[in-house]
Amino acid sequence: MNRILLDQNVPYPIRTLFPDREVKTAYQMGWNALGNGELLRAAEAEDFAVMVTCDQNIRHQQNMATRRVGLVVLSTNNWNILRDRADDIRRSVEELAPNGYAYVECGLAPKRRRTGPELEM
């Protein structure tokens, strides 16, 4: 079975995008204290096919060519934005080759307008 691991920075509702797959979080696996390299090794040891993360730096920190687990990086961890890109996320995970890499550009959350006495004129 193609198992999916969600890094601890990925919103929990992402798991609902994959009803036919076994989806676990790093926290559920007891791996929430592991660094990126250790987490990828643990995922491989437990036969996860794909790890989904919002960590923008992981690709530059790890040599994915030597990995058996694929990596999907999301551009944000804002669930309201990710929900709107559900089809792109699902497709990226489903089409990912072993030890492959995919970046899903989902956009960014709108910046909050700051209000307060210091901004009033």
C-alpha positions as a printed Julia matrix, in Angstrom:
121×3 Matrix{Float64}:
  0.0    0.0    0.0
  1.23   3.51  -0.79
  1.46   5.21   2.57
  1.59   8.99   2.99
  3.39  10.77   5.82
  2.4   14.32   6.76
  5.14  16.43   8.31
  4.16  18.21  11.5
  3.76  21.56   9.7
  1.03  20.23   7.36
 -2.59  20.94   8.36
 -4.33  17.8    9.58
 -7.32  18.13   7.18
 -4.97  17.38   4.23
 -5.46  13.71   5.1
 -9.06  13.93   3.85
 -7.74  14.4    0.29
 -6.58  10.76   0.29
 -9.49   8.61   1.5
 -8.13   5.47  -0.19
 -4.61   5.75   1.22
 -3.12   5.2    4.64
 -2.15   8.67   5.88
 -0.19   9.21   9.09
  1.26  12.31  10.7
  4.77  12.59  12.09
  3.16  13.14  15.47
  1.09   9.94  15.22
  4.26   8.01  14.41
  6.08   9.53  17.41
  8.48  11.36  15.09
  7.6   14.97  15.92
 11.05  15.62  17.45
 13.02  14.28  14.46
 14.99  16.54  12.13
 14.41  16.38   8.38
 17.05  13.75   7.61
 16.0   11.53  10.5
 12.35  11.93   9.52
 13.01  10.89   5.93
 15.01   7.85   7.1
 12.23   6.84   9.49
  9.63   7.24   6.72
 11.67   4.99   4.43
 12.13   2.38   7.16
  8.34   2.25   7.62
  7.71   2.04   3.85
  6.04   5.4    3.35
  5.87   6.22  -0.36
  5.45  10.0    0.0
  6.09  12.66   2.6
  4.12  15.91   2.38
  5.65  18.98   4.01
  5.39  22.77   4.04
  9.1   23.1    4.86
 10.44  25.2    1.98
 14.07  24.43   2.83
 13.98  20.64   3.03
 14.86  20.14  -0.63
 18.06  22.15  -0.2
 18.98  20.36   3.01
 18.52  16.78   1.79
 19.8   14.78  -1.17
 16.57  13.31  -2.49
 18.35  11.33  -5.23
 19.4    8.75  -2.64
 15.95   8.49  -1.04
 13.22   5.94  -1.62
 10.48   8.2   -0.31
  9.04  10.9   -2.56
  8.63  14.47  -1.35
  5.79  16.91  -2.0
  6.39  20.46  -0.72
  3.42  22.81  -0.34
  3.99  26.57  -0.6
  1.87  27.35   2.46
  0.35  25.63   5.45
 -2.8   27.76   5.41
 -5.67  25.26   5.17
 -8.07  27.76   3.57
 -5.66  28.18   0.67
 -4.67  24.51   0.45
 -8.31  23.42   0.33
 -8.76  25.46  -2.86
 -5.8   23.63  -4.44
 -6.91  20.15  -3.37
 -6.87  18.74  -6.92
 -3.3   19.96  -7.54
 -2.1   18.52  -4.24
 -3.82  15.18  -4.84
 -2.44  14.95  -8.38
  1.11  15.78  -7.22
  1.03  13.03  -4.6
 -0.59  10.44  -6.87
  1.75  11.05  -9.82
  4.98  11.29  -7.81
  7.66   8.78  -8.78
  9.62   6.94  -6.07
 12.2    9.38  -4.66
 10.55  12.1   -6.78
 10.04  15.72  -5.83
  7.1   18.03  -6.46
  6.49  21.62  -5.4
  2.87  22.72  -5.27
  2.49  26.5   -5.53
 -0.75  27.25  -3.74
 -0.45  30.99  -3.29
 -0.11  32.86  -0.03
 -2.57  33.99   2.58
 -3.66  37.59   2.13
 -1.82  39.96   4.41
 -3.83  41.22   7.31
 -4.6   44.89   7.33
 -3.17  46.47  10.4
 -5.34  48.93  12.23
 -4.79  50.88  15.35
 -4.11  54.34  16.64
 -0.58  54.43  15.21
 -1.97  53.94  11.7
 -4.79  56.45  11.89
 -4.19  59.93  10.56
